[in-house]
mmCIF file of C-alpha atoms in Angstrom:
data_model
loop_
_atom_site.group_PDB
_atom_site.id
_atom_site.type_symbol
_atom_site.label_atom_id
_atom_site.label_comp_id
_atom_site.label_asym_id
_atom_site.label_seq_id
_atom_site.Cartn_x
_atom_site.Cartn_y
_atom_site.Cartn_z
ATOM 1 C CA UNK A 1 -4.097 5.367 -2.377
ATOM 2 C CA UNK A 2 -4.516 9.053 -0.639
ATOM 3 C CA UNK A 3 -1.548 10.369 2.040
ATOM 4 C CA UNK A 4 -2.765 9.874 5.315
ATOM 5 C CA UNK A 5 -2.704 13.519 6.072
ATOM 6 C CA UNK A 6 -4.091 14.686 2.837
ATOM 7 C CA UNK A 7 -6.815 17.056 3.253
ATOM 8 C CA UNK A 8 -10.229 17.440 1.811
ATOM 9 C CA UNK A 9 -9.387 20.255 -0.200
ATOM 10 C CA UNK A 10 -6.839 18.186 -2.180
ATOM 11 C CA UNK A 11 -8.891 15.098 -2.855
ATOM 12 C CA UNK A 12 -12.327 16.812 -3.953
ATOM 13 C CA UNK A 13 -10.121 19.093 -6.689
ATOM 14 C CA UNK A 14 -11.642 17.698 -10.236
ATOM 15 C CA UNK A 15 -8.735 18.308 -11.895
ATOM 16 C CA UNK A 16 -5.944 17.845 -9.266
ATOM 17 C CA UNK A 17 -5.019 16.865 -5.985
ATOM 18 C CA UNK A 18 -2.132 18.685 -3.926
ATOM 19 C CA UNK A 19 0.814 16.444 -2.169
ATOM 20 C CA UNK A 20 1.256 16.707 1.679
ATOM 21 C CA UNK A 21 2.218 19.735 3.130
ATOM 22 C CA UNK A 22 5.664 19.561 4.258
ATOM 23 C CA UNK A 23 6.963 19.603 8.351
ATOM 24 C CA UNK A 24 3.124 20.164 9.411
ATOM 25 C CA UNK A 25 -0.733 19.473 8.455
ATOM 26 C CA UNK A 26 -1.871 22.761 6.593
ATOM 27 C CA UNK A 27 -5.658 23.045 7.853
ATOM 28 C CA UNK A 28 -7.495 24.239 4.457
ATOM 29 C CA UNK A 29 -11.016 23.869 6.088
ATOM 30 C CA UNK A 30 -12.229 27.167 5.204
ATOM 31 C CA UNK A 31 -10.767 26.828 1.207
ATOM 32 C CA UNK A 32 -13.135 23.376 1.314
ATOM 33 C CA UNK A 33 -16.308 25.032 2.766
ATOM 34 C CA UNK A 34 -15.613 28.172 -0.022
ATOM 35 C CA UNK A 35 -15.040 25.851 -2.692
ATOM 36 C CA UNK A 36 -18.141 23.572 -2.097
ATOM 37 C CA UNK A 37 -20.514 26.770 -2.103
ATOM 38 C CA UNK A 38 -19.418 28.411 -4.326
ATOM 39 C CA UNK A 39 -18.402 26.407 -7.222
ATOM 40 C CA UNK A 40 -21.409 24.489 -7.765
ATOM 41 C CA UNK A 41 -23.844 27.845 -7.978
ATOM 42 C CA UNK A 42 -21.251 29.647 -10.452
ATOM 43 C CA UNK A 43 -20.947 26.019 -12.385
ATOM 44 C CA UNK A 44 -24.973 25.686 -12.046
ATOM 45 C CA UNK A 45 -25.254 29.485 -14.042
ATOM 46 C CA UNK A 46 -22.397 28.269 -16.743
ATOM 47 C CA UNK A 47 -24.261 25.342 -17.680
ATOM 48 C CA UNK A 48 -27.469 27.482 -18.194
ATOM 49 C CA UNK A 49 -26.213 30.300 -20.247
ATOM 50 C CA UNK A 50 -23.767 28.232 -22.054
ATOM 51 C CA UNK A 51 -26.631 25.541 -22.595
ATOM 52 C CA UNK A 52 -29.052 28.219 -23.926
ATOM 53 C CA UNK A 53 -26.477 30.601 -26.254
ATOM 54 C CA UNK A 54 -24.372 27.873 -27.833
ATOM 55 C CA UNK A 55 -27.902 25.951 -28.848
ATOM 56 C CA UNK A 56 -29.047 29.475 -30.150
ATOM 57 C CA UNK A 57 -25.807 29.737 -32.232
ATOM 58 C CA UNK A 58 -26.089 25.806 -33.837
ATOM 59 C CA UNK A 59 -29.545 26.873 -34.747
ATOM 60 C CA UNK A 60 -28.422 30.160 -36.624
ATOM 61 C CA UNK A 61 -25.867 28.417 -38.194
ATOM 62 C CA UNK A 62 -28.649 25.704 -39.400
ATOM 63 C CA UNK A 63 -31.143 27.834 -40.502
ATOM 64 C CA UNK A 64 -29.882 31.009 -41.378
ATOM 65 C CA UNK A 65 -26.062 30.807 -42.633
ATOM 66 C CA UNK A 66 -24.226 29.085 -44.992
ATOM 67 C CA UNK A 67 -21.934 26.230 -43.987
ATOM 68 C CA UNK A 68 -19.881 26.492 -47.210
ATOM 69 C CA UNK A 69 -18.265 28.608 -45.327
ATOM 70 C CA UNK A 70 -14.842 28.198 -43.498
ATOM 71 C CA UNK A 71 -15.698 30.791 -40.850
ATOM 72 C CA UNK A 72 -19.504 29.289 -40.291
ATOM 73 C CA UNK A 73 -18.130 25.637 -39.921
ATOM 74 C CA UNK A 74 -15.110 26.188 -37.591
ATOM 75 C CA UNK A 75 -17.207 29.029 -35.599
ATOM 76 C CA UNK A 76 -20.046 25.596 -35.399
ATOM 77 C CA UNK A 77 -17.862 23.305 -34.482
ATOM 78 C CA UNK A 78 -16.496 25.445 -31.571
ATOM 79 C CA UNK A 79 -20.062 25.843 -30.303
ATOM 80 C CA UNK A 80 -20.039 21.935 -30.065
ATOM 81 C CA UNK A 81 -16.615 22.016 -28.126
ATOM 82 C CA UNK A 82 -18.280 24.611 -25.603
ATOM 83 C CA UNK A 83 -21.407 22.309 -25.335
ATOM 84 C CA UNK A 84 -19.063 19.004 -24.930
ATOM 85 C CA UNK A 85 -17.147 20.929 -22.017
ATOM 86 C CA UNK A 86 -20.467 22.102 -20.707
ATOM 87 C CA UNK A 87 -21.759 18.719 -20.262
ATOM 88 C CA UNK A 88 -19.022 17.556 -18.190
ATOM 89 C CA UNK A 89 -19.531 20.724 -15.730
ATOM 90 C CA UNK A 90 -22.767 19.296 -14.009
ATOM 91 C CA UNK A 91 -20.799 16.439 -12.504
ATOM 92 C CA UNK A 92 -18.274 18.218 -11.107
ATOM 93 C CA UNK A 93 -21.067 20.473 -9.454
ATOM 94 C CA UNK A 94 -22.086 17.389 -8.000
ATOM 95 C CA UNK A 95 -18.547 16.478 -7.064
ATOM 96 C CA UNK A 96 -18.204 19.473 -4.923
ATOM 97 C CA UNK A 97 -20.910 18.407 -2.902
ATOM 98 C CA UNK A 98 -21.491 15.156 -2.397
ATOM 99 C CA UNK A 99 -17.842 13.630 -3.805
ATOM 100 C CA UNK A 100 -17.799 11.075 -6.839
ATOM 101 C CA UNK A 101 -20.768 9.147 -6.689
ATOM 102 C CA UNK A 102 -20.740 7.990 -10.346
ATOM 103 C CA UNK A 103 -18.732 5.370 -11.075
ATOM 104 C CA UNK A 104 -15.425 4.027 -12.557
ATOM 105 C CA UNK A 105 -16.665 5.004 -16.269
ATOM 106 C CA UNK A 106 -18.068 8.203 -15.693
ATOM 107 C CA UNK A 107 -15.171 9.253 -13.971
ATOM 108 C CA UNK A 108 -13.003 8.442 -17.074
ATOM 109 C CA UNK A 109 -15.600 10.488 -19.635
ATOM 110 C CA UNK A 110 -16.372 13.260 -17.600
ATOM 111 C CA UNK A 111 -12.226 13.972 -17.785
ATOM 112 C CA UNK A 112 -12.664 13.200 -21.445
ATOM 113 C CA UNK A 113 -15.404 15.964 -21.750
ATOM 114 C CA UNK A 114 -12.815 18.223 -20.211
ATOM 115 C CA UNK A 115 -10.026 17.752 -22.004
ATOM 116 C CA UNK A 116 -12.096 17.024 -25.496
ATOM 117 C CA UNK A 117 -13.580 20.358 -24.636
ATOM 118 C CA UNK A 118 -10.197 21.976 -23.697
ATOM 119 C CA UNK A 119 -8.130 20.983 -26.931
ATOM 120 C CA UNK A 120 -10.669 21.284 -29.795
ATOM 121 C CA UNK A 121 -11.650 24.834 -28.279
ATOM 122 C CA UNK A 122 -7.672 26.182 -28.950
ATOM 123 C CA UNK A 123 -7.464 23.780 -32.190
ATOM 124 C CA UNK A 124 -10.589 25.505 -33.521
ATOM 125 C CA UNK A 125 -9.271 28.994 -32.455
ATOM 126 C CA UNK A 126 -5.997 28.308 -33.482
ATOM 127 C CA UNK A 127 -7.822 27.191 -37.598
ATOM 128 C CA UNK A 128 -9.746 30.398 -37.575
ATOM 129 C CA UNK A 129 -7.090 32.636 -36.755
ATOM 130 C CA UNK A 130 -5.090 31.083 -39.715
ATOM 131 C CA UNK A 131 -7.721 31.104 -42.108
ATOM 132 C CA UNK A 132 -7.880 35.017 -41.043
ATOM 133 C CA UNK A 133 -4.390 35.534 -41.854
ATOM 134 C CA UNK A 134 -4.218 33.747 -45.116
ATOM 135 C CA UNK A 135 -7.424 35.977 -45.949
ATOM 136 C CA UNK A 136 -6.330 39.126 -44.572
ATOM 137 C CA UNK A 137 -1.995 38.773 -45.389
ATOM 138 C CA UNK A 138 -2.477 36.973 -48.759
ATOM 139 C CA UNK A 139 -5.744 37.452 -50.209
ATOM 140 C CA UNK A 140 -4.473 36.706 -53.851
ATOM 141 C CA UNK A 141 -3.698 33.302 -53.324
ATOM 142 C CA UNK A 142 -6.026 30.207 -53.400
ATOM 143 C CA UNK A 143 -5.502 28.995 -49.824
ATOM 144 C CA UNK A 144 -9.099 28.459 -50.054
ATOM 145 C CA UNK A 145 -8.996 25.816 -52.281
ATOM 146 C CA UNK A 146 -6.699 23.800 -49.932
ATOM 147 C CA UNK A 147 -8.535 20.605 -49.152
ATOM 148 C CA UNK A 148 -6.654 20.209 -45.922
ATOM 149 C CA UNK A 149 -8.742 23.343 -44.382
ATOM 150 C CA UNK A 150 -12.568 21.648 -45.347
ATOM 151 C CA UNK A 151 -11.167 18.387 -43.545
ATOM 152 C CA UNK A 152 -9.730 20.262 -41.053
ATOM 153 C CA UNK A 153 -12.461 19.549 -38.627
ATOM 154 C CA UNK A 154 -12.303 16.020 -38.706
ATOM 155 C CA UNK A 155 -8.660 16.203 -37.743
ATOM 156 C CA UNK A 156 -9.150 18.516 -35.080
ATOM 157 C CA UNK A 157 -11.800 15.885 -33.408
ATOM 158 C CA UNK A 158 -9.674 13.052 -33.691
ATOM 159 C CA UNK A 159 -6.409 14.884 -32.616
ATOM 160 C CA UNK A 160 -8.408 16.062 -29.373
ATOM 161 C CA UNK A 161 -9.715 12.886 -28.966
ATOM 162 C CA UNK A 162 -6.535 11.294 -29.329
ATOM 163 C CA UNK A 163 -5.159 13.673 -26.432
ATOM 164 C CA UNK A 164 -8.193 13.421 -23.684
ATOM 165 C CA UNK A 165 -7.809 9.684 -23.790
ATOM 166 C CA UNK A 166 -4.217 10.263 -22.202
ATOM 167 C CA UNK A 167 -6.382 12.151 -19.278
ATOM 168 C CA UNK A 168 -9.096 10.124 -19.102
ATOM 169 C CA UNK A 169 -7.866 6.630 -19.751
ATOM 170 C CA UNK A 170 -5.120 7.622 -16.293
ATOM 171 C CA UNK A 171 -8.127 8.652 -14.248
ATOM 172 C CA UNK A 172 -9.536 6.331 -11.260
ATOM 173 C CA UNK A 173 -11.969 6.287 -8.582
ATOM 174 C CA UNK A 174 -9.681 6.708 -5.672
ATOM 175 C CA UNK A 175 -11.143 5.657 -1.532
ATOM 176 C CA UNK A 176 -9.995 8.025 1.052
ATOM 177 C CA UNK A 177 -8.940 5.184 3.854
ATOM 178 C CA UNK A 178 -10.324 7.545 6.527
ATOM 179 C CA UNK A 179 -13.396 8.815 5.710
ATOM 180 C CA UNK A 180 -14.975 6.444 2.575
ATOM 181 C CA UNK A 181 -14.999 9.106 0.664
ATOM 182 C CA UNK A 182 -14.940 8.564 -3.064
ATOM 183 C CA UNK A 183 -12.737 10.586 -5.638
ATOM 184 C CA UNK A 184 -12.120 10.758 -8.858
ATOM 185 C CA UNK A 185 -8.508 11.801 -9.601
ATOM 186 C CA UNK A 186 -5.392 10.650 -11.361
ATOM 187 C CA UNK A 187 -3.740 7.323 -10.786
ATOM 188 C CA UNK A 188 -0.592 9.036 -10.225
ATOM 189 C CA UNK A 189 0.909 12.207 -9.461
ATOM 190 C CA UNK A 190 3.600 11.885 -12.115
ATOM 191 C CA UNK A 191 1.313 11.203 -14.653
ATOM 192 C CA UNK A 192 -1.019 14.106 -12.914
ATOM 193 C CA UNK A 193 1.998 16.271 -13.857
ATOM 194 C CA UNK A 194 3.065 15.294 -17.049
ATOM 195 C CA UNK A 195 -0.575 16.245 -18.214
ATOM 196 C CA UNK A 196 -0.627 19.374 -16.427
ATOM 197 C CA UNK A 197 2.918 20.081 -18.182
ATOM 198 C CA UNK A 198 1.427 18.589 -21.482
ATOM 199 C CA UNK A 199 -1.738 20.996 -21.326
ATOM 200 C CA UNK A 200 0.644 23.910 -20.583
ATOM 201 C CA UNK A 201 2.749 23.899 -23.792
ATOM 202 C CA UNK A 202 -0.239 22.778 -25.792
ATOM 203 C CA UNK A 203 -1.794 26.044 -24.872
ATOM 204 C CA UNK A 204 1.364 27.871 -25.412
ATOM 205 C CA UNK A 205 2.843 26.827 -28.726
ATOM 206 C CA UNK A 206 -1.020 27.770 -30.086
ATOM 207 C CA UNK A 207 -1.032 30.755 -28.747
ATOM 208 C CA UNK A 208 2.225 31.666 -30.164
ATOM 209 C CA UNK A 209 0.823 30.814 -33.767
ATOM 210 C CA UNK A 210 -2.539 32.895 -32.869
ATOM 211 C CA UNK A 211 0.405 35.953 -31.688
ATOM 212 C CA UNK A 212 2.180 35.472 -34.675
ATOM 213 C CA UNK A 213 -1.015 35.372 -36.808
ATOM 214 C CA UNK A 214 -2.417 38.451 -35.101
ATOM 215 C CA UNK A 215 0.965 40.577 -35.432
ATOM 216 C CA UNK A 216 0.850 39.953 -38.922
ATOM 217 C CA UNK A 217 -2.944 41.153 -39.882
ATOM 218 C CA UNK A 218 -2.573 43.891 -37.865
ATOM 219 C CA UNK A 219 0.469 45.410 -39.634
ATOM 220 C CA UNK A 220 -1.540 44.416 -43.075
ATOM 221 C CA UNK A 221 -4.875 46.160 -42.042
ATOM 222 C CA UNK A 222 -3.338 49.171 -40.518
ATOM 223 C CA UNK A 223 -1.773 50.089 -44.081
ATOM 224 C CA UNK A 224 -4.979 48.685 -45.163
ATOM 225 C CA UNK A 225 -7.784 51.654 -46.227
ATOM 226 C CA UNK A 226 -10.975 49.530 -45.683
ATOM 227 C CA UNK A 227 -12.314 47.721 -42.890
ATOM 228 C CA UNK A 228 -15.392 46.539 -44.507
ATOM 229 C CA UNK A 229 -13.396 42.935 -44.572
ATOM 230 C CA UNK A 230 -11.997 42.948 -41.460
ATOM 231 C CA UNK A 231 -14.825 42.608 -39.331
ATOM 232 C CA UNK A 232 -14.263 38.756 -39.046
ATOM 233 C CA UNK A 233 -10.996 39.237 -37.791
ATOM 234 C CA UNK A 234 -12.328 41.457 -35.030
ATOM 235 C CA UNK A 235 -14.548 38.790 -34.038
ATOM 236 C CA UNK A 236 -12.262 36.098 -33.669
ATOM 237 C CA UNK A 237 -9.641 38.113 -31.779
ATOM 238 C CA UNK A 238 -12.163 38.707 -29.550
ATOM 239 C CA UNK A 239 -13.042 35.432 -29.263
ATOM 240 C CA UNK A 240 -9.448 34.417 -28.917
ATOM 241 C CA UNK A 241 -8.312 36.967 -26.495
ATOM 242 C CA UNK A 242 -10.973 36.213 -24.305
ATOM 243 C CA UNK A 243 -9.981 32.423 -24.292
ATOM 244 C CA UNK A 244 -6.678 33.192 -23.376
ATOM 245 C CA UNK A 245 -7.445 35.177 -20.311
ATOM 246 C CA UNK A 246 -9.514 33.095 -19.096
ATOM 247 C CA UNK A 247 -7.220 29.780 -19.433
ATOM 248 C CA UNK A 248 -3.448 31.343 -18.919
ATOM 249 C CA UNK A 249 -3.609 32.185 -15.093
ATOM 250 C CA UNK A 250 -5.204 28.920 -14.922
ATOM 251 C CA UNK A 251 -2.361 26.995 -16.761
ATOM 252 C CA UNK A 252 0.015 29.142 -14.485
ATOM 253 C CA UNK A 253 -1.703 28.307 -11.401
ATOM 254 C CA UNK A 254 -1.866 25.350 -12.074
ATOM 255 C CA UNK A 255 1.569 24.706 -13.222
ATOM 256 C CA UNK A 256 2.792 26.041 -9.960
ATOM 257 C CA UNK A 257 0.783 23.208 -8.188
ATOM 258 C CA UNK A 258 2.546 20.490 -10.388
ATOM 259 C CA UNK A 259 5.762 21.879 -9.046
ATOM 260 C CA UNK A 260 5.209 21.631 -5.506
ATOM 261 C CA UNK A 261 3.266 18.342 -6.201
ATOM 262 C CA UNK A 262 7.147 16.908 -8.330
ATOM 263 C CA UNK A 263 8.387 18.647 -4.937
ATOM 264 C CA UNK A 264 10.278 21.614 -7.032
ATOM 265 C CA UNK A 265 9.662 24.042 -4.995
ATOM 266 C CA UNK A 266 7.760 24.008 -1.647
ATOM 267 C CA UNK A 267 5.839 26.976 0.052
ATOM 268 C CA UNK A 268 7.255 28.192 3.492
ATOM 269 C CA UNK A 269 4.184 28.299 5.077
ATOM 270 C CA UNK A 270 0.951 27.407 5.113
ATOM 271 C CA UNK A 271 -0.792 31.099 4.137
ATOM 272 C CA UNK A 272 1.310 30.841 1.027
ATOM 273 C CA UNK A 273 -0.447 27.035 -0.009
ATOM 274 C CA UNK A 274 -3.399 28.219 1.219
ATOM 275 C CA UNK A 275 -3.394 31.480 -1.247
ATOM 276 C CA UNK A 276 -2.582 29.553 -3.838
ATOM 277 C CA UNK A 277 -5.778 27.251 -3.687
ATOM 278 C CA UNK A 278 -7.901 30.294 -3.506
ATOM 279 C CA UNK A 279 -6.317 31.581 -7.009
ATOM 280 C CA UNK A 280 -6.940 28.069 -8.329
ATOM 281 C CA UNK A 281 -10.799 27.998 -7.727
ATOM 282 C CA UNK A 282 -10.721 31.898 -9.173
ATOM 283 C CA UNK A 283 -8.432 30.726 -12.489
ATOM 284 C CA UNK A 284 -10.994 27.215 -12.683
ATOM 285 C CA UNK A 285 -14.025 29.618 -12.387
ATOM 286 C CA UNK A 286 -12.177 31.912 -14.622
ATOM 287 C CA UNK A 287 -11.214 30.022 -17.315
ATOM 288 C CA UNK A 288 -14.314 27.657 -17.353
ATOM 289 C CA UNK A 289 -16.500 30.501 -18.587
ATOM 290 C CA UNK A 290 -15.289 30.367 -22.075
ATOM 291 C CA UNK A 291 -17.460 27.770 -22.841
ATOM 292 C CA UNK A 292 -20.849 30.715 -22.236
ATOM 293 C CA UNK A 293 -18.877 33.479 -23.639
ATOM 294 C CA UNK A 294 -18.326 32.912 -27.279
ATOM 295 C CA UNK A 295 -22.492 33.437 -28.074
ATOM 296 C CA UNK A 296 -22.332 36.988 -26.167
ATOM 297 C CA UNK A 297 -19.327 37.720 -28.570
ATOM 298 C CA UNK A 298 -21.066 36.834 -31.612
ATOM 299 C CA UNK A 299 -23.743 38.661 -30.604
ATOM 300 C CA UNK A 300 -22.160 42.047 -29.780
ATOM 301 C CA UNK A 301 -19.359 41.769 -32.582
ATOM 302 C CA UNK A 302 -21.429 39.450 -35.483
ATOM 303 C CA UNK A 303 -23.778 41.946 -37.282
ATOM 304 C CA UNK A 304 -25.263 39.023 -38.942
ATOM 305 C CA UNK A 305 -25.688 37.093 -35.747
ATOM 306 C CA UNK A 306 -27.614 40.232 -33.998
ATOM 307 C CA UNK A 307 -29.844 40.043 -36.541
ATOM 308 C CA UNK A 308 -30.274 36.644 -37.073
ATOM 309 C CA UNK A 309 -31.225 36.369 -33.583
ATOM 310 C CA UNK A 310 -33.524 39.724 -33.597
ATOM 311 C CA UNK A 311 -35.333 37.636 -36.284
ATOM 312 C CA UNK A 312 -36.017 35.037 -33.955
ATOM 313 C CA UNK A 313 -36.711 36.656 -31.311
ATOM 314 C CA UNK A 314 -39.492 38.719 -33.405
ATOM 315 C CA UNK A 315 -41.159 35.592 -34.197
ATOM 316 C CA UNK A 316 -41.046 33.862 -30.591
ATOM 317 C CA UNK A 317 -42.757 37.006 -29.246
ATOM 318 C CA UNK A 318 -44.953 37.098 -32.544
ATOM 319 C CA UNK A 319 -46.156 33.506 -31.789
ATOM 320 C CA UNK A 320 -46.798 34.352 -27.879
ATOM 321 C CA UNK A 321 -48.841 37.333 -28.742
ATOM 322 C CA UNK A 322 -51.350 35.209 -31.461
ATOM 323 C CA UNK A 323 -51.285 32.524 -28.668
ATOM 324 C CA UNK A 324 -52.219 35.001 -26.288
ATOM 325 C CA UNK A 325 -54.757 36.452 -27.870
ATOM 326 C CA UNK A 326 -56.107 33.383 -29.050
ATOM 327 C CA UNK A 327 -56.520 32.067 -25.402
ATOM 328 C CA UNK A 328 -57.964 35.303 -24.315
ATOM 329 C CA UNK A 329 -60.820 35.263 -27.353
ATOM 330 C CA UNK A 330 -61.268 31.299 -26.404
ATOM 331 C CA UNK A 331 -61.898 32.483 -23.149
ATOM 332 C CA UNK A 332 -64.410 35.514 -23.849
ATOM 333 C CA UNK A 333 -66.277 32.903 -25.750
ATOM 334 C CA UNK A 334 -66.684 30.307 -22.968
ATOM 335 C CA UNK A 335 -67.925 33.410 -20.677
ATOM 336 C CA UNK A 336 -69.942 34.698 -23.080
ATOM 337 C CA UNK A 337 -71.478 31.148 -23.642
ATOM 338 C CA UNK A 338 -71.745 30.344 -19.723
ATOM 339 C CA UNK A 339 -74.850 33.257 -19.538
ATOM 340 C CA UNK A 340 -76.765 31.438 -21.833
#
């Protein structure tokens, strides 16, 4: 059941809500009316261009690349992570504007989408950056015979799995006694907390492997006198720098609000809480990009996939013109008909 003197802010958070503000109610009015404008319209443009480049990049895969490849099946299944995360962004556009109006069960899968989403994207990353090394730091040796790293995939969607249903299986619909509100939020804050701390050294210990990884192909290729083969590795760092900007302020951020949620530590004043939800909604918006992201990178960085998609491209506009000029002689013909 919500505090009394909780405010809006904290109960329509998708992720979290805040604990009372200590000694006095901290208006956060303003933060609300922000949040609820602009969230949903920068939400509303990640589900289009996510929607519309990760398709693109399942279709490439299908019809124009290999998937006896490592790189092609890991860099497919990530495009299916981005699209599960994606699907869960939609409701929480909704949730910023009207509150939870789904239900019990939806409010349990949409957390699952997140967190399904959230794990399998730095599982995936995490594969491909070792796959990299063992290429790149011992290319003699027969890693790619392993039969753990063709299974891999299956492992990494039933680990993730595994973990969301700690997330979603602890979510609720939760009834604001004051207003009727509806919100869908954790049963608890100490098991809001423990997740939050969970999600933190997830991200973390994998991004110490992908540092470790990294350090190590990039003494290799430096004494290296080709680059032809290390245009892969490019690409994922990319990839993989990219996800970690955009998700560690947001694990920061929002392991700062699990301390003063445990009651840690405690802001002096309210300008201080009040900043701090601001950088939340910028790390959230920040770090929920990743899931559109990935296609541009594939697309600037991926020779292959720039042409690939300049191929397709070629023959939508190809089609469009016959069409076009089949409509246009169609209608000559009915003109020229009509004077008779």
């Amino acid at each position: 059941m919500l505090h009394n003197n909780m405010t809006e802010e904290e109960t329509m958070d998708p992720d979290y809500y805040n604990t009372d503000y200590p000694n006095q109610l901290c208006e956060k009015d303003k933060v609300v009316e922000v949040g609820s404008i602009i969230i949903p319209i920068f939400f509303a443009l990640v589900v289009v261009l996510s929607c519309i480049g990760n398709i693109l990049v399942l279709v490439i895969l299908a019809l124009y690349e290999s998937l006896k490849s490592l790189t092609n099946v890991f860099i497919l299944n990530l495009a299916l992570s981005d699209l599960l995360f994606t699907f869960g962004l939609p409701f929480w556009t909704s949730y910023f504007v009207w509150g939870w109006t789904f239900g019990e069960i939806a409010c349990k899968a949409v957390k699952f989408l997140f967190y399904v989403g959230f794990y399998s994207s730095v599982l995936f990353l995490t594969l491909m950056t070792i796959q990299r090394y063992m290429a790149v730091v011992h290319p003699l040796s027969d890693w790619e015979k392993c039969r753990g790293f063709s299974v891999a995939p299956f492992f990494v969607w039933i680990l993730s799995g595994g973990i969301s249903l700690l997330g979603s299986l602890n979510s609720t619909v939760i009834t604001d006694s004051n207003t009727g509100s509806l919100y869908c939020e954790y049963s608890s804050v100490k098991i809001k907390s423990s997740i939050a701390y969970f999600q933190n050294a997830f991200f973390f210990f994998a991004f110490l492997i992908m540092g470790f990884c990294y350090g190590r192909m990039l003494r290799t290729i430096t004494k290296s006198r080709t680059n032809k083969r290390h245009k892969t590795v490019r690409l994922i760092f990319c990839i993989a720098l990219v996800f970690f900007i955009g998700w560690a302020p947001y694990n920061i951020v929002m392991f700062l609000k699990s301390l003063t949620d445990q009651n840690f530590y405690q802001f002096k004043d309210c300008p201080e809480s009040i900043r701090l939800d601001y950088a939340y909604h910028a790390c959230r918006m920040l770090a929920f990009t990743h899931c559109c992201l990935n296609p541009v990178f594939y697309v600037f960085i991926g020779v292959k996939f720039r042409n690939h998609l300049k191929v397709i491209l070629q023959k939508i506009f190809k089609k469009k013109k016959k069409l076009d000029f089949s409509q246009a002689r169609l209608a000559k013909n009915v003109s020229q008909g009509s004077m008779y």
